[in-house]
Amino acid sequence: MRPRPKALRQKRRYLLVRVLPPWQEIEQKALYLAVSGAVTSLFGDAHAAEIQPAVVFSDRGCAILRCRRGCEGDLSVACATVTAAGDLRVALRTVAVSGTIAALKGRMDGWIHALPPQEALYGEKEVRSFRY
């Protein structure tokens, strides 16, 4: 079967999402289940099927999510409500939206990724410090 011509394909949008805290390694499947659960709980099954959320790439404290064009705002709102992926507590923050994966991967290259928490002195107490 031949692929459809570009004019007949559904248009997609890709979201670059920052995963906080960035040092936690999250499996792509766990991230997909968290995002799709958030979309379904916010908008219902019918609109979730219309959005068609998917996780395309996940690495180094960031992820690229895919959705249909026109639904990127809904997916961004759903990402803001994610509090856990699997058994890890995480937060997802939308950084950018683009029509191509290559443009988002180009934006990811300049990021300085956070280090794991370090011990620091605050007065006389030792506390964990996070560097972003």
PDB file of C-alpha atoms in Angstrom:
ATOM      1  CA  MET A   1       0.000   0.000   0.000  1.00  0.00           C
ATOM      2  CA  ARG A   2       1.352   3.397  -0.963  1.00  0.00           C
ATOM      3  CA  PRO A   3       1.705   6.180   1.608  1.00  0.00           C
ATOM      4  CA  ARG A   4      -0.686   9.088   1.326  1.00  0.00           C
ATOM      5  CA  PRO A   5       0.491  12.238  -0.431  1.00  0.00           C
ATOM      6  CA  LYS A   6       1.526  15.103   1.846  1.00  0.00           C
ATOM      7  CA  ALA A   7      -1.574  17.119   0.986  1.00  0.00           C
ATOM      8  CA  LEU A   8      -3.854  14.367   2.346  1.00  0.00           C
ATOM      9  CA  ARG A   9      -1.959  13.581   5.557  1.00  0.00           C
ATOM     10  CA  GLN A  10      -3.081  14.906   8.920  1.00  0.00           C
ATOM     11  CA  LYS A  11      -0.973  17.810  10.117  1.00  0.00           C
ATOM     12  CA  ARG A  12       0.914  17.253  13.372  1.00  0.00           C
ATOM     13  CA  ARG A  13       2.424  19.533  15.974  1.00  0.00           C
ATOM     14  CA  TYR A  14       5.243  18.665  18.335  1.00  0.00           C
ATOM     15  CA  LEU A  15       5.698  19.990  21.879  1.00  0.00           C
ATOM     16  CA  LEU A  16       9.050  20.280  23.600  1.00  0.00           C
ATOM     17  CA  VAL A  17       8.432  19.531  27.269  1.00  0.00           C
ATOM     18  CA  ARG A  18      10.869  19.931  30.148  1.00  0.00           C
ATOM     19  CA  VAL A  19      10.686  17.211  32.803  1.00  0.00           C
ATOM     20  CA  LEU A  20      11.281  18.461  36.338  1.00  0.00           C
ATOM     21  CA  PRO A  21      13.361  17.361  38.208  1.00  0.00           C
ATOM     22  CA  PRO A  22      15.585  16.749  35.176  1.00  0.00           C
ATOM     23  CA  TRP A  23      17.886  14.126  36.708  1.00  0.00           C
ATOM     24  CA  GLN A  24      15.084  11.568  37.020  1.00  0.00           C
ATOM     25  CA  GLU A  25      15.138   8.965  34.271  1.00  0.00           C
ATOM     26  CA  ILE A  26      11.573   8.330  33.103  1.00  0.00           C
ATOM     27  CA  GLU A  27      10.631   5.538  30.753  1.00  0.00           C
ATOM     28  CA  GLN A  28       8.873   6.618  27.589  1.00  0.00           C
ATOM     29  CA  LYS A  29       5.933   4.286  28.247  1.00  0.00           C
ATOM     30  CA  ALA A  30       5.390   5.640  31.768  1.00  0.00           C
ATOM     31  CA  LEU A  31       5.474   9.185  30.419  1.00  0.00           C
ATOM     32  CA  TYR A  32       2.951   8.298  27.702  1.00  0.00           C
ATOM     33  CA  LEU A  33       0.597   6.713  30.244  1.00  0.00           C
ATOM     34  CA  ALA A  34       0.828   9.790  32.476  1.00  0.00           C
ATOM     35  CA  VAL A  35       0.150  12.230  29.611  1.00  0.00           C
ATOM     36  CA  SER A  36      -2.677  10.200  28.084  1.00  0.00           C
ATOM     37  CA  GLY A  37      -4.258   9.771  31.517  1.00  0.00           C
ATOM     38  CA  ALA A  38      -4.122  13.529  32.079  1.00  0.00           C
ATOM     39  CA  VAL A  39      -5.637  14.241  28.651  1.00  0.00           C
ATOM     40  CA  THR A  40      -8.429  11.721  29.212  1.00  0.00           C
ATOM     41  CA  SER A  41      -9.247  12.980  32.694  1.00  0.00           C
ATOM     42  CA  LEU A  42      -9.386  16.618  31.551  1.00  0.00           C
ATOM     43  CA  PHE A  43     -11.145  16.335  28.198  1.00  0.00           C
ATOM     44  CA  GLY A  44     -12.794  12.902  28.113  1.00  0.00           C
ATOM     45  CA  ASP A  45     -12.307   9.976  25.769  1.00  0.00           C
ATOM     46  CA  ALA A  46     -13.772  11.605  22.666  1.00  0.00           C
ATOM     47  CA  HIS A  47     -11.545  14.693  22.745  1.00  0.00           C
ATOM     48  CA  ALA A  48      -8.521  12.601  23.806  1.00  0.00           C
ATOM     49  CA  ALA A  49      -8.991  10.525  20.648  1.00  0.00           C
ATOM     50  CA  GLU A  50      -9.136  13.752  18.645  1.00  0.00           C
ATOM     51  CA  ILE A  51      -5.903  15.077  20.200  1.00  0.00           C
ATOM     52  CA  GLN A  52      -4.013  11.790  19.566  1.00  0.00           C
ATOM     53  CA  PRO A  53      -1.230  12.365  22.137  1.00  0.00           C
ATOM     54  CA  ALA A  54       2.015  10.423  21.701  1.00  0.00           C
ATOM     55  CA  VAL A  55       5.537  10.544  23.142  1.00  0.00           C
ATOM     56  CA  VAL A  56       8.045  10.663  20.294  1.00  0.00           C
ATOM     57  CA  PHE A  57      11.295  11.183  22.218  1.00  0.00           C
ATOM     58  CA  SER A  58      12.343  11.218  25.866  1.00  0.00           C
ATOM     59  CA  ASP A  59      15.860  11.830  27.148  1.00  0.00           C
ATOM     60  CA  ARG A  60      18.008  14.038  29.441  1.00  0.00           C
ATOM     61  CA  GLY A  61      15.210  15.799  31.302  1.00  0.00           C
ATOM     62  CA  CYS A  62      13.093  16.623  28.269  1.00  0.00           C
ATOM     63  CA  ALA A  63      10.554  14.983  25.989  1.00  0.00           C
ATOM     64  CA  ILE A  64       8.929  15.608  22.625  1.00  0.00           C
ATOM     65  CA  LEU A  65       5.181  14.989  22.442  1.00  0.00           C
ATOM     66  CA  ARG A  66       3.076  14.762  19.283  1.00  0.00           C
ATOM     67  CA  CYS A  67      -0.539  15.822  18.731  1.00  0.00           C
ATOM     68  CA  ARG A  68      -2.851  16.906  15.914  1.00  0.00           C
ATOM     69  CA  ARG A  69      -2.626  20.469  14.682  1.00  0.00           C
ATOM     70  CA  GLY A  70      -5.010  22.770  16.527  1.00  0.00           C
ATOM     71  CA  CYS A  71      -4.922  20.659  19.718  1.00  0.00           C
ATOM     72  CA  GLU A  72      -1.486  21.715  20.977  1.00  0.00           C
ATOM     73  CA  GLY A  73      -3.005  24.093  23.530  1.00  0.00           C
ATOM     74  CA  ASP A  74      -5.097  21.305  25.032  1.00  0.00           C
ATOM     75  CA  LEU A  75      -2.094  18.992  25.230  1.00  0.00           C
ATOM     76  CA  SER A  76      -0.039  21.746  26.873  1.00  0.00           C
ATOM     77  CA  VAL A  77      -2.737  22.234  29.527  1.00  0.00           C
ATOM     78  CA  ALA A  78      -2.893  18.481  30.150  1.00  0.00           C
ATOM     79  CA  CYS A  79       0.905  18.327  30.563  1.00  0.00           C
ATOM     80  CA  ALA A  80       0.721  20.988  33.256  1.00  0.00           C
ATOM     81  CA  THR A  81      -1.559  18.726  35.318  1.00  0.00           C
ATOM     82  CA  VAL A  82       0.799  15.710  35.313  1.00  0.00           C
ATOM     83  CA  THR A  83       2.240  15.106  38.778  1.00  0.00           C
ATOM     84  CA  ALA A  84       3.618  11.575  38.474  1.00  0.00           C
ATOM     85  CA  ALA A  85       4.908   9.221  35.804  1.00  0.00           C
ATOM     86  CA  GLY A  86       4.985   5.651  36.996  1.00  0.00           C
ATOM     87  CA  ASP A  87       6.141   5.787  40.615  1.00  0.00           C
ATOM     88  CA  LEU A  88       8.200   8.986  40.170  1.00  0.00           C
ATOM     89  CA  ARG A  89       6.897  12.455  41.036  1.00  0.00           C
ATOM     90  CA  VAL A  90       7.507  14.770  38.094  1.00  0.00           C
ATOM     91  CA  ALA A  91       6.206  17.989  36.578  1.00  0.00           C
ATOM     92  CA  LEU A  92       5.990  18.722  32.857  1.00  0.00           C
ATOM     93  CA  ARG A  93       6.498  22.254  31.553  1.00  0.00           C
ATOM     94  CA  THR A  94       5.929  23.114  27.898  1.00  0.00           C
ATOM     95  CA  VAL A  95       8.894  24.996  26.414  1.00  0.00           C
ATOM     96  CA  ALA A  96       8.100  25.234  22.694  1.00  0.00           C
ATOM     97  CA  VAL A  97       5.723  24.077  19.957  1.00  0.00           C
ATOM     98  CA  SER A  98       6.857  23.345  16.412  1.00  0.00           C
ATOM     99  CA  GLY A  99       5.815  21.623  13.225  1.00  0.00           C
ATOM    100  CA  THR A 100       8.996  19.525  13.002  1.00  0.00           C
ATOM    101  CA  ILE A 101      10.957  17.343  15.395  1.00  0.00           C
ATOM    102  CA  ALA A 102      14.265  18.635  13.999  1.00  0.00           C
ATOM    103  CA  ALA A 103      13.502  22.207  15.084  1.00  0.00           C
ATOM    104  CA  LEU A 104      12.787  21.072  18.645  1.00  0.00           C
ATOM    105  CA  LYS A 105      15.907  18.898  18.828  1.00  0.00           C
ATOM    106  CA  GLY A 106      17.908  21.948  17.725  1.00  0.00           C
ATOM    107  CA  ARG A 107      16.481  23.893  20.665  1.00  0.00           C
ATOM    108  CA  MET A 108      17.358  21.058  23.061  1.00  0.00           C
ATOM    109  CA  ASP A 109      21.075  21.083  22.184  1.00  0.00           C
ATOM    110  CA  GLY A 110      21.722  24.414  23.922  1.00  0.00           C
ATOM    111  CA  TRP A 111      20.218  23.377  27.252  1.00  0.00           C
ATOM    112  CA  ILE A 112      22.345  23.004  30.343  1.00  0.00           C
ATOM    113  CA  HIS A 113      20.898  20.065  32.169  1.00  0.00           C
ATOM    114  CA  ALA A 114      20.690  20.078  35.917  1.00  0.00           C
ATOM    115  CA  LEU A 115      22.988  18.168  38.182  1.00  0.00           C
ATOM    116  CA  PRO A 116      21.712  15.865  40.939  1.00  0.00           C
ATOM    117  CA  PRO A 117      21.006  17.500  44.302  1.00  0.00           C
ATOM    118  CA  GLN A 118      24.034  18.475  46.368  1.00  0.00           C
ATOM    119  CA  GLU A 119      24.454  19.161  50.058  1.00  0.00           C
ATOM    120  CA  ALA A 120      24.799  22.810  51.098  1.00  0.00           C
ATOM    121  CA  LEU A 121      25.015  24.646  54.406  1.00  0.00           C
ATOM    122  CA  TYR A 122      22.147  26.973  55.283  1.00  0.00           C
ATOM    123  CA  GLY A 123      23.081  28.529  58.587  1.00  0.00           C
ATOM    124  CA  GLU A 124      24.005  25.508  60.667  1.00  0.00           C
ATOM    125  CA  LYS A 125      21.774  23.032  58.828  1.00  0.00           C
ATOM    126  CA  GLU A 126      22.709  20.875  55.862  1.00  0.00           C
ATOM    127  CA  VAL A 127      20.072  21.017  53.136  1.00  0.00           C
ATOM    128  CA  ARG A 128      19.783  19.630  49.628  1.00  0.00           C
ATOM    129  CA  SER A 129      20.425  22.212  46.922  1.00  0.00           C
ATOM    130  CA  PHE A 130      19.306  21.971  43.315  1.00  0.00           C
ATOM    131  CA  ARG A 131      21.139  23.630  40.443  1.00  0.00           C
ATOM    132  CA  TYR A 132      19.154  24.342  37.281  1.00  0.00           C
TER     133      TYR A 132
END
